[in-house]
Structure formats: C-alpha cells, structure tokens
PDB file of C-alpha atoms and ligand atoms in Angstrom:
ATOM      1  CA  MET U   1     -80.243 -15.689  44.185  1.00  0.00           C
ATOM      2  CA  THR U   2     -80.239 -19.188  43.002  1.00  0.00           C
ATOM      3  CA  THR U   3     -78.191 -20.936  40.499  1.00  0.00           C
ATOM      4  CA  ILE U   4     -81.884 -21.256  38.406  1.00  0.00           C
ATOM      5  CA  VAL U   5     -83.300 -17.792  39.188  1.00  0.00           C
ATOM      6  CA  ARG U   6     -79.674 -16.298  37.703  1.00  0.00           C
ATOM      7  CA  ASN U   7     -79.750 -19.254  34.536  1.00  0.00           C
ATOM      8  CA  LEU U   8     -83.325 -17.496  33.856  1.00  0.00           C
ATOM      9  CA  GLN U   9     -81.865 -14.156  33.901  1.00  0.00           C
ATOM     10  CA  HIS U  10     -78.656 -15.305  31.223  1.00  0.00           C
ATOM     11  CA  VAL U  11     -81.304 -16.959  29.034  1.00  0.00           C
ATOM     12  CA  ARG U  12     -83.328 -13.779  28.845  1.00  0.00           C
ATOM     13  CA  ASP U  13     -80.746 -11.751  28.402  1.00  0.00           C
ATOM     14  CA  ARG U  14     -79.510 -13.823  25.260  1.00  0.00           C
ATOM     15  CA  ILE U  15     -83.508 -13.557  24.017  1.00  0.00           C
ATOM     16  CA  ALA U  16     -83.126  -9.512  24.418  1.00  0.00           C
ATOM     17  CA  THR U  17     -79.568  -9.538  22.878  1.00  0.00           C
ATOM     18  CA  ALA U  18     -80.201 -11.744  19.911  1.00  0.00           C
ATOM     19  CA  CYS U  19     -83.761  -9.520  20.171  1.00  0.00           C
ATOM     20  CA  ILE U  20     -81.787  -6.355  19.356  1.00  0.00           C
ATOM     21  CA  ALA U  21     -79.403  -7.846  16.867  1.00  0.00           C
ATOM     22  CA  ALA U  22     -82.094  -8.744  15.080  1.00  0.00           C
ATOM     23  CA  GLY U  23     -84.296  -5.566  15.037  1.00  0.00           C
ATOM     24  CA  ARG U  24     -86.777  -6.892  17.208  1.00  0.00           C
ATOM     25  CA  ASP U  25     -88.780  -6.214  20.128  1.00  0.00           C
ATOM     26  CA  PRO U  26     -87.358  -7.945  23.163  1.00  0.00           C
ATOM     27  CA  ALA U  27     -90.981  -8.868  24.285  1.00  0.00           C
ATOM     28  CA  SER U  28     -92.121 -10.186  21.070  1.00  0.00           C
ATOM     29  CA  VAL U  29     -90.533 -13.833  21.948  1.00  0.00           C
ATOM     30  CA  ARG U  30     -92.018 -15.704  24.911  1.00  0.00           C
ATOM     31  CA  LEU U  31     -90.114 -17.980  27.225  1.00  0.00           C
ATOM     32  CA  LEU U  32     -90.865 -21.455  27.795  1.00  0.00           C
ATOM     33  CA  ALA U  33     -88.701 -22.796  30.532  1.00  0.00           C
ATOM     34  CA  VAL U  34     -88.590 -26.835  29.656  1.00  0.00           C
ATOM     35  CA  SER U  35     -88.445 -28.644  33.331  1.00  0.00           C
ATOM     36  CA  LYS U  36     -88.648 -32.232  32.079  1.00  0.00           C
ATOM     37  CA  THR U  37     -86.939 -34.569  34.363  1.00  0.00           C
ATOM     38  CA  PHE U  38     -86.283 -31.681  36.925  1.00  0.00           C
ATOM     39  CA  GLY U  39     -88.564 -31.713  40.316  1.00  0.00           C
ATOM     40  CA  VAL U  40     -91.522 -29.489  41.268  1.00  0.00           C
ATOM     41  CA  ASP U  41     -88.830 -27.157  43.857  1.00  0.00           C
ATOM     42  CA  ALA U  42     -86.993 -26.626  40.686  1.00  0.00           C
ATOM     43  CA  VAL U  43     -90.430 -25.494  38.901  1.00  0.00           C
ATOM     44  CA  LEU U  44     -90.716 -23.489  42.607  1.00  0.00           C
ATOM     45  CA  GLU U  45     -87.418 -21.866  42.500  1.00  0.00           C
ATOM     46  CA  ALA U  46     -87.984 -21.035  38.010  1.00  0.00           C
ATOM     47  CA  ALA U  47     -91.391 -19.517  39.426  1.00  0.00           C
ATOM     48  CA  SER U  48     -90.076 -17.549  42.173  1.00  0.00           C
ATOM     49  CA  GLY U  49     -87.575 -15.889  39.435  1.00  0.00           C
ATOM     50  CA  GLY U  50     -91.016 -14.601  37.672  1.00  0.00           C
ATOM     51  CA  GLN U  51     -90.836 -18.219  34.942  1.00  0.00           C
ATOM     52  CA  ARG U  52     -94.939 -18.771  34.568  1.00  0.00           C
ATOM     53  CA  ALA U  53     -94.868 -20.674  31.395  1.00  0.00           C
ATOM     54  CA  PHE U  54     -93.317 -24.326  31.504  1.00  0.00           C
ATOM     55  CA  GLY U  55     -92.449 -27.462  28.748  1.00  0.00           C
ATOM     56  CA  GLU U  56     -92.969 -31.018  29.707  1.00  0.00           C
ATOM     57  CA  ASN U  57     -92.618 -34.173  27.472  1.00  0.00           C
ATOM     58  CA  TYR U  58     -93.760 -36.978  29.467  1.00  0.00           C
ATOM     59  CA  ILE U  59     -96.927 -36.972  30.236  1.00  0.00           C
ATOM     60  CA  ALA U  60     -97.462 -38.533  33.621  1.00  0.00           C
ATOM     61  CA  GLU U  61     -94.472 -36.549  34.935  1.00  0.00           C
ATOM     62  CA  GLY U  62     -95.508 -33.440  33.813  1.00  0.00           C
ATOM     63  CA  ILE U  63     -99.508 -34.009  35.181  1.00  0.00           C
ATOM     64  CA  GLY U  64     -97.581 -34.657  39.108  1.00  0.00           C
ATOM     65  CA  LYS U  65     -95.642 -31.306  38.533  1.00  0.00           C
ATOM     66  CA  ILE U  66     -99.222 -29.898  37.661  1.00  0.00           C
ATOM     67  CA  GLU U  67    -101.317 -31.014  40.612  1.00  0.00           C
ATOM     68  CA  ALA U  68     -98.497 -30.674  42.855  1.00  0.00           C
ATOM     69  CA  LEU U  69     -98.117 -26.431  41.817  1.00  0.00           C
ATOM     70  CA  ARG U  70    -101.513 -26.574  41.802  1.00  0.00           C
ATOM     71  CA  ALA U  71    -101.146 -26.456  45.855  1.00  0.00           C
ATOM     72  CA  TRP U  72     -98.777 -23.259  45.658  1.00  0.00           C
ATOM     73  CA  GLN U  73    -100.542 -21.735  43.196  1.00  0.00           C
ATOM     74  CA  THR U  74    -103.431 -21.425  45.927  1.00  0.00           C
ATOM     75  CA  THR U  75    -101.122 -19.773  48.501  1.00  0.00           C
ATOM     76  CA  GLN U  76    -100.301 -17.051  46.430  1.00  0.00           C
ATOM     77  CA  PRO U  77    -102.114 -13.461  46.527  1.00  0.00           C
ATOM     78  CA  ALA U  78    -104.359 -13.323  43.142  1.00  0.00           C
ATOM     79  CA  ALA U  79    -102.907 -10.316  42.456  1.00  0.00           C
ATOM     80  CA  ALA U  80     -99.485 -11.452  42.127  1.00  0.00           C
ATOM     81  CA  ASN U  81    -100.813 -13.678  38.594  1.00  0.00           C
ATOM     82  CA  SER U  82     -99.187 -16.467  40.519  1.00  0.00           C
ATOM     83  CA  ARG U  83    -101.424 -19.002  37.392  1.00  0.00           C
ATOM     84  CA  LEU U  84     -98.714 -21.014  35.959  1.00  0.00           C
ATOM     85  CA  GLU U  85     -99.106 -22.252  32.462  1.00  0.00           C
ATOM     86  CA  TRP U  86     -98.453 -26.032  31.329  1.00  0.00           C
ATOM     87  CA  HIS U  87     -97.051 -26.866  27.709  1.00  0.00           C
ATOM     88  CA  CYS U  88     -96.971 -30.244  26.570  1.00  0.00           C
ATOM     89  CA  ILE U  89     -93.888 -30.425  23.956  1.00  0.00           C
ATOM     90  CA  GLY U  90     -93.258 -34.633  23.412  1.00  0.00           C
ATOM     91  CA  PRO U  91     -94.890 -36.958  21.673  1.00  0.00           C
ATOM     92  CA  VAL U  92     -99.186 -37.657  22.503  1.00  0.00           C
ATOM     93  CA  GLN U  93     -99.919 -40.858  21.782  1.00  0.00           C
ATOM     94  CA  SER U  94    -103.563 -41.800  20.946  1.00  0.00           C
ATOM     95  CA  ASN U  95    -104.082 -43.081  25.002  1.00  0.00           C
ATOM     96  CA  LYS U  96    -102.586 -40.284  26.434  1.00  0.00           C
ATOM     97  CA  THR U  97    -104.851 -38.268  25.154  1.00  0.00           C
ATOM     98  CA  ARG U  98    -107.694 -37.263  27.799  1.00  0.00           C
ATOM     99  CA  LEU U  99    -104.785 -36.754  30.351  1.00  0.00           C
ATOM    100  CA  VAL U 100    -103.519 -33.922  28.024  1.00  0.00           C
ATOM    101  CA  ALA U 101    -106.992 -32.584  27.424  1.00  0.00           C
ATOM    102  CA  GLU U 102    -107.735 -32.431  30.750  1.00  0.00           C
ATOM    103  CA  HIS U 103    -104.315 -31.534  32.495  1.00  0.00           C
ATOM    104  CA  PHE U 104    -102.423 -28.771  30.009  1.00  0.00           C
ATOM    105  CA  ASP U 105    -103.032 -25.980  28.517  1.00  0.00           C
ATOM    106  CA  TRP U 106    -101.283 -26.142  25.378  1.00  0.00           C
ATOM    107  CA  VAL U 107    -100.155 -29.039  22.852  1.00  0.00           C
ATOM    108  CA  GLN U 108     -96.940 -27.992  21.157  1.00  0.00           C
ATOM    109  CA  SER U 109     -96.991 -31.631  19.357  1.00  0.00           C
ATOM    110  CA  VAL U 110    -100.364 -32.009  17.301  1.00  0.00           C
ATOM    111  CA  ASP U 111     -98.920 -33.819  14.120  1.00  0.00           C
ATOM    112  CA  ARG U 112    -101.913 -35.674  13.058  1.00  0.00           C
ATOM    113  CA  LEU U 113    -105.844 -35.357  12.809  1.00  0.00           C
ATOM    114  CA  LYS U 114    -106.467 -37.979  15.370  1.00  0.00           C
ATOM    115  CA  ILE U 115    -104.866 -36.740  17.749  1.00  0.00           C
ATOM    116  CA  ALA U 116    -106.351 -33.390  17.581  1.00  0.00           C
ATOM    117  CA  GLN U 117    -109.839 -34.716  17.162  1.00  0.00           C
ATOM    118  CA  ARG U 118    -109.539 -36.909  20.324  1.00  0.00           C
ATOM    119  CA  LEU U 119    -107.929 -33.616  22.266  1.00  0.00           C
ATOM    120  CA  ASN U 120    -110.811 -31.518  20.561  1.00  0.00           C
ATOM    121  CA  ASP U 121    -113.260 -34.276  22.168  1.00  0.00           C
ATOM    122  CA  GLN U 122    -111.504 -34.752  25.124  1.00  0.00           C
ATOM    123  CA  ARG U 123    -111.560 -31.380  26.450  1.00  0.00           C
ATOM    124  CA  PRO U 124    -113.570 -30.270  29.261  1.00  0.00           C
ATOM    125  CA  PRO U 125    -115.976 -27.564  28.746  1.00  0.00           C
ATOM    126  CA  HIS U 126    -114.849 -25.845  31.506  1.00  0.00           C
ATOM    127  CA  LEU U 127    -111.345 -25.060  30.801  1.00  0.00           C
ATOM    128  CA  ALA U 128    -110.280 -22.850  27.919  1.00  0.00           C
ATOM    129  CA  PRO U 129    -110.252 -24.472  24.163  1.00  0.00           C
ATOM    130  CA  LEU U 130    -106.843 -26.059  24.453  1.00  0.00           C
ATOM    131  CA  GLN U 131    -104.250 -24.014  22.460  1.00  0.00           C
ATOM    132  CA  VAL U 132    -102.205 -25.988  20.034  1.00  0.00           C
ATOM    133  CA  CYS U 133     -99.136 -25.891  17.799  1.00  0.00           C
ATOM    134  CA  LEU U 134     -98.325 -28.112  14.771  1.00  0.00           C
ATOM    135  CA  GLN U 135     -95.302 -29.806  15.162  1.00  0.00           C
ATOM    136  CA  VAL U 136     -93.495 -29.572  11.799  1.00  0.00           C
ATOM    137  CA  ASN U 137     -90.324 -31.617  10.442  1.00  0.00           C
ATOM    138  CA  VAL U 138     -88.161 -29.647   8.963  1.00  0.00           C
ATOM    139  CA  ASP U 139     -85.020 -31.088   8.228  1.00  0.00           C
ATOM    140  CA  GLY U 140     -87.127 -34.262   7.185  1.00  0.00           C
ATOM    141  CA  GLY U 141     -85.193 -36.247  10.595  1.00  0.00           C
ATOM    142  CA  ALA U 142     -86.280 -39.957   9.812  1.00  0.00           C
ATOM    143  CA  ASN U 143     -87.414 -41.114  13.173  1.00  0.00           C
ATOM    144  CA  LYS U 144     -88.821 -38.006  14.353  1.00  0.00           C
ATOM    145  CA  SER U 145     -92.457 -37.164  14.910  1.00  0.00           C
ATOM    146  CA  GLY U 146     -93.482 -34.066  12.891  1.00  0.00           C
ATOM    147  CA  LEU U 147     -95.568 -33.296  10.212  1.00  0.00           C
ATOM    148  CA  PRO U 148     -93.713 -33.231   6.538  1.00  0.00           C
ATOM    149  CA  PRO U 149     -93.645 -29.413   5.359  1.00  0.00           C
ATOM    150  CA  ALA U 150     -95.945 -30.136   2.359  1.00  0.00           C
ATOM    151  CA  ASP U 151     -99.127 -31.810   4.924  1.00  0.00           C
ATOM    152  CA  VAL U 152     -99.381 -28.530   7.155  1.00  0.00           C
ATOM    153  CA  MET U 153    -101.788 -26.806   4.630  1.00  0.00           C
ATOM    154  CA  ALA U 154    -104.349 -29.869   5.341  1.00  0.00           C
ATOM    155  CA  LEU U 155    -104.128 -30.377   8.633  1.00  0.00           C
ATOM    156  CA  THR U 156    -103.785 -26.561   9.506  1.00  0.00           C
ATOM    157  CA  ARG U 157    -107.443 -26.409   7.381  1.00  0.00           C
ATOM    158  CA  ALA U 158    -108.952 -29.491   9.595  1.00  0.00           C
ATOM    159  CA  VAL U 159    -107.860 -28.447  12.950  1.00  0.00           C
ATOM    160  CA  ALA U 160    -109.393 -25.415  12.598  1.00  0.00           C
ATOM    161  CA  GLN U 161    -112.493 -26.069  11.955  1.00  0.00           C
ATOM    162  CA  LEU U 162    -112.144 -27.959  15.783  1.00  0.00           C
ATOM    163  CA  PRO U 163    -114.229 -25.472  17.992  1.00  0.00           C
ATOM    164  CA  ARG U 164    -112.363 -26.810  21.231  1.00  0.00           C
ATOM    165  CA  LEU U 165    -108.299 -26.395  20.087  1.00  0.00           C
ATOM    166  CA  ALA U 166    -107.209 -22.634  19.221  1.00  0.00           C
ATOM    167  CA  LEU U 167    -104.499 -22.872  16.777  1.00  0.00           C
ATOM    168  CA  ARG U 168    -101.986 -21.112  18.216  1.00  0.00           C
ATOM    169  CA  GLY U 169     -98.989 -21.625  15.230  1.00  0.00           C
ATOM    170  CA  LEU U 170     -96.006 -23.921  14.646  1.00  0.00           C
ATOM    171  CA  MET U 171     -93.108 -25.902  16.118  1.00  0.00           C
ATOM    172  CA  THR U 172     -89.901 -27.883  15.065  1.00  0.00           C
ATOM    173  CA  ILE U 173     -87.291 -29.491  16.555  1.00  0.00           C
ATOM    174  CA  PRO U 174     -84.660 -29.927  14.004  1.00  0.00           C
ATOM    175  CA  GLU U 175     -81.407 -32.050  14.987  1.00  0.00           C
ATOM    176  CA  PRO U 176     -78.364 -29.212  15.979  1.00  0.00           C
ATOM    177  CA  ALA U 177     -77.005 -28.084  12.309  1.00  0.00           C
ATOM    178  CA  ILE U 178     -73.167 -27.834  12.084  1.00  0.00           C
ATOM    179  CA  ASP U 179     -73.470 -23.639  12.434  1.00  0.00           C
ATOM    180  CA  PHE U 180     -75.192 -20.837  13.136  1.00  0.00           C
ATOM    181  CA  ILE U 181     -75.979 -20.125   8.746  1.00  0.00           C
ATOM    182  CA  ALA U 182     -76.962 -23.577   8.752  1.00  0.00           C
ATOM    183  CA  THR U 183     -79.078 -23.737  12.261  1.00  0.00           C
ATOM    184  CA  TYR U 184     -81.036 -20.531  11.013  1.00  0.00           C
ATOM    185  CA  THR U 185     -81.582 -21.819   7.343  1.00  0.00           C
ATOM    186  CA  LEU U 186     -83.382 -24.296   9.246  1.00  0.00           C
ATOM    187  CA  HIS U 187     -85.835 -22.281  11.169  1.00  0.00           C
ATOM    188  CA  ALA U 188     -86.056 -20.025   8.497  1.00  0.00           C
ATOM    189  CA  LYS U 189     -87.861 -22.711   6.941  1.00  0.00           C
ATOM    190  CA  ALA U 190     -90.252 -23.105   9.191  1.00  0.00           C
ATOM    191  CA  LYS U 191     -90.872 -19.087   9.542  1.00  0.00           C
ATOM    192  CA  ALA U 192     -91.402 -19.417   5.548  1.00  0.00           C
ATOM    193  CA  ILE U 193     -94.317 -22.085   6.618  1.00  0.00           C
ATOM    194  CA  PHE U 194     -95.930 -20.645   9.075  1.00  0.00           C
ATOM    195  CA  ASP U 195     -95.740 -17.089   7.307  1.00  0.00           C
ATOM    196  CA  HIS U 196     -97.588 -18.638   4.119  1.00  0.00           C
ATOM    197  CA  ILE U 197     -99.819 -20.013   5.775  1.00  0.00           C
ATOM    198  CA  ASN U 198    -100.633 -16.800   7.375  1.00  0.00           C
ATOM    199  CA  SER U 199    -100.972 -15.056   3.917  1.00  0.00           C
ATOM    200  CA  SER U 200    -103.142 -17.869   2.613  1.00  0.00           C
ATOM    201  CA  GLY U 201    -106.117 -16.630   4.456  1.00  0.00           C
ATOM    202  CA  VAL U 202    -107.426 -19.525   5.269  1.00  0.00           C
ATOM    203  CA  LEU U 203    -107.574 -19.377   8.565  1.00  0.00           C
ATOM    204  CA  PRO U 204    -109.610 -16.560  10.118  1.00  0.00           C
ATOM    205  CA  VAL U 205    -107.497 -15.770  13.357  1.00  0.00           C
ATOM    206  CA  PRO U 206    -103.465 -15.389  12.268  1.00  0.00           C
ATOM    207  CA  MET U 207    -101.437 -17.671  14.035  1.00  0.00           C
ATOM    208  CA  ASP U 208     -99.469 -15.790  16.634  1.00  0.00           C
ATOM    209  CA  THR U 209     -96.311 -18.582  17.473  1.00  0.00           C
ATOM    210  CA  LEU U 210     -93.920 -19.853  16.338  1.00  0.00           C
ATOM    211  CA  SER U 211     -92.123 -22.148  18.718  1.00  0.00           C
ATOM    212  CA  LEU U 212     -88.448 -22.363  17.464  1.00  0.00           C
ATOM    213  CA  GLY U 213     -84.663 -23.011  19.490  1.00  0.00           C
ATOM    214  CA  MET U 214     -83.852 -24.479  22.194  1.00  0.00           C
ATOM    215  CA  SER U 215     -80.768 -23.869  24.773  1.00  0.00           C
ATOM    216  CA  ALA U 216     -77.941 -24.208  22.170  1.00  0.00           C
ATOM    217  CA  ASP U 217     -79.961 -21.792  19.278  1.00  0.00           C
ATOM    218  CA  LEU U 218     -82.208 -20.205  20.668  1.00  0.00           C
ATOM    219  CA  GLU U 219     -80.285 -17.053  19.135  1.00  0.00           C
ATOM    220  CA  ALA U 220     -80.389 -18.182  15.343  1.00  0.00           C
ATOM    221  CA  ALA U 221     -84.126 -19.093  15.971  1.00  0.00           C
ATOM    222  CA  VAL U 222     -84.533 -15.353  17.517  1.00  0.00           C
ATOM    223  CA  HIS U 223     -82.925 -13.888  14.164  1.00  0.00           C
ATOM    224  CA  ALA U 224     -85.465 -16.144  11.796  1.00  0.00           C
ATOM    225  CA  GLY U 225     -88.842 -15.146  13.758  1.00  0.00           C
ATOM    226  CA  SER U 226     -89.402 -17.074  16.556  1.00  0.00           C
ATOM    227  CA  THR U 227     -91.783 -16.228  18.626  1.00  0.00           C
ATOM    228  CA  MET U 228     -91.435 -18.534  21.928  1.00  0.00           C
ATOM    229  CA  VAL U 229     -88.205 -20.722  22.789  1.00  0.00           C
ATOM    230  CA  ARG U 230     -88.150 -23.481  24.360  1.00  0.00           C
ATOM    231  CA  VAL U 231     -85.115 -23.857  27.249  1.00  0.00           C
ATOM    232  CA  GLY U 232     -84.275 -26.374  29.660  1.00  0.00           C
ATOM    233  CA  THR U 233     -80.603 -27.422  29.806  1.00  0.00           C
ATOM    234  CA  ALA U 234     -79.775 -23.379  30.051  1.00  0.00           C
ATOM    235  CA  ILE U 235     -82.096 -22.868  32.898  1.00  0.00           C
ATOM    236  CA  PHE U 236     -82.046 -25.875  34.917  1.00  0.00           C
ATOM    237  CA  GLY U 237     -78.568 -27.343  34.143  1.00  0.00           C
ATOM    238  CA  GLY U 238     -77.970 -30.939  32.047  1.00  0.00           C
ATOM    239  CA  ARG U 239     -79.984 -34.001  32.603  1.00  0.00           C
ATOM    240  CA  SER U 240     -77.417 -36.804  32.901  1.00  0.00           C
ATOM    241  CA  GLY U 241     -74.186 -36.667  35.010  1.00  0.00           C
ATOM    242  CA  ALA U 242     -75.261 -33.015  35.787  1.00  0.00           C
ATOM    243  CA  ALA U 243     -73.474 -32.889  39.856  1.00  0.00           C
ATOM    244  CA  ILE U 244     -70.137 -34.448  37.866  1.00  0.00           C
ATOM    245  CA  ALA U 245     -70.496 -31.579  34.853  1.00  0.00           C
ATOM    246  CA  ARG U 246     -71.098 -29.192  38.288  1.00  0.00           C
ATOM    247  CA  LYS U 247     -68.546 -30.621  40.371  1.00  0.00           C
ATOM    248  CA  THR U 248     -65.546 -30.424  37.051  1.00  0.00           C
ATOM    249  CA  GLN U 249     -66.477 -27.340  36.246  1.00  0.00           C
ATOM    250  CA  ARG U 250     -65.620 -26.172  39.507  1.00  0.00           C
ATOM    251  CA  ALA U 251     -62.315 -28.104  40.145  1.00  0.00           C
TER     252      ALA U 251
HETATM  253  C1  LIG J 301     -86.224 -31.271  25.780  1.00  0.00           C
HETATM  254  C2  LIG J 301     -86.636 -30.242  24.987  1.00  0.00           C
HETATM  255  C3  LIG J 301     -86.076 -28.372  24.924  1.00  0.00           C
HETATM  256  C4  LIG J 301     -85.193 -28.357  25.616  1.00  0.00           C
HETATM  257  O1  LIG J 301     -83.836 -29.043  25.506  1.00  0.00           O
HETATM  258  P1  LIG J 301     -82.757 -27.864  26.306  1.00  0.00           P
HETATM  259  O2  LIG J 301     -81.329 -28.217  24.971  1.00  0.00           O
HETATM  260  O3  LIG J 301     -82.732 -28.686  27.161  1.00  0.00           O
HETATM  261  O4  LIG J 301     -82.550 -26.675  26.199  1.00  0.00           O
HETATM  262  C5  LIG J 301     -87.083 -28.203  24.398  1.00  0.00           C
HETATM  263  N1  LIG J 301     -87.597 -28.523  22.975  1.00  0.00           N
HETATM  264  C6  LIG J 301     -88.277 -30.001  23.732  1.00  0.00           C
HETATM  265  C7  LIG J 301     -89.284 -30.311  21.958  1.00  0.00           C
HETATM  266  C8  LIG J 301     -87.391 -30.542  24.310  1.00  0.00           C
HETATM  267  O5  LIG J 301     -87.935 -32.416  24.285  1.00  0.00           O
END
C-alpha cells in the first residue's frame, strides 16, 4: 500500500470515528481530497485507493490535472465507476469563470452574484448544471473571501434562480481556533445558517452540502454537522518543506 492510500484510509477512519462519537452515520460525510500543488501521480494514487472527489484551488493547475486524468479515465472499465469529480475551492475572479464553468463539476467558493451569474451563463449546455456552494465568512476574518452571514440569504435567493447552477450548500474556511470548543463553535455557526435557510422555504430543493473542516479540524466539523470535509495535508502530506519534515520524522 502506498503512503497516500494508507493516509486516505486513516482519514476515512477519523471521519467514521467522529461520526460515531457524534451519533451520525459515517456515510453522511463525504471526503474531498484537496490535491492542490500535488501532481497527477498523487491524484492517481488516491484514485487507486478509491477516492473520486478532488479539490483544487488554482484554476490553471486544476485544469491541467483534469485534462491529464481524462486519459486515465478512458482506460478504466465503465463498471469501475472511475469518473473523477472536480471541485474548485479557491477564489474565482471574473476573468476565470469561463474556464471554471467549462471544466469543473463543482465550485464551492461562490461569494458574489456577479460570479454566479457568469458561471451560469458560461456553463456549456452539454454539461450538467454546475454544482455550487456559497462561501461564508463565519469568523469575520478581514482579508478572507466569503460572504458575511447577513448576506447569505439574499445570495441564496438569487443563485436559486440561475438555471445552469445547482445550489448544493455552504462552505467555510475559518481561521484556526485555539481549541476544539472554539473550532466547533465556528462550524456550528455555519450549520445554524444552513439550517435557517433550509427551514425558511426559500429553496425549492433544500441544500444538502455543508462543506466544513480540513485536516486539522475535521472532527470538530463533523460534530457540528459537516457533510463534506476537505482534506489535503493528511492525505498528500505537507505542501512545503515536506521532504524535510519526513526526514526529521524518520530520524
Ligand atoms: C488547502 C485547502 C484545504 C485543505 O487543507 P489541509 O489543511 O491541507 O487539509 C481545504 N479547503 C480549502 C479551501 C483549501 O484551500
């Protein structure tokens, strides 16, 4: 077994343990493998371990991998359910919306109507609607993207009108908090917004995705109600100084 496949199994075990501790069904939380900065080989390794959903932050880098992996997919038997699903989880500028609409399956980082409108207009007709999450800035981090919680309802209503987008849920990237309780509290804020929207009746179809939690805080996110954790480091290793860190660990 490769390191990536072992790491994947470990992350799945962490998710299952957290679900059981929280009284939730382990199948209620999806794992998004965040492959940013890692190459096609790393994605293929994770795919060989059964992983299908991948997240990318940088659009050109992500599209490079999406195109390279299409070739791999065509070599797989249809029954193997080998189709990979690609999520854009990084900031999207106006001049990149067409590329995103043409290549990705999901965009989790929508925080402005203008971007949503462009993604809707540019989604090619032969593809399924683009699956989207609204990114919410739950902790008020000044330099971060994401909508203020007070603006989520209005954008929800507007995005629900766009026929080439399927509004699936909310995503947050809070700053690391000091302990489990503080982290849980931030994630619970996102869950409260999510529940409020779903119970308000503004959406014809309720949202089903609450994208909360990363390598360091997935347990707190699962306790708060996350349905999708986005995990990079715990699967692929550190994104800088990785080789040095590995050597130090082994020494
Ligand atoms: C990089 C990134 C992740 C993964 O973070 P890790 O700490 O490496 O698990 C998750 N979500 C977003 C939006 C990211 O940019």
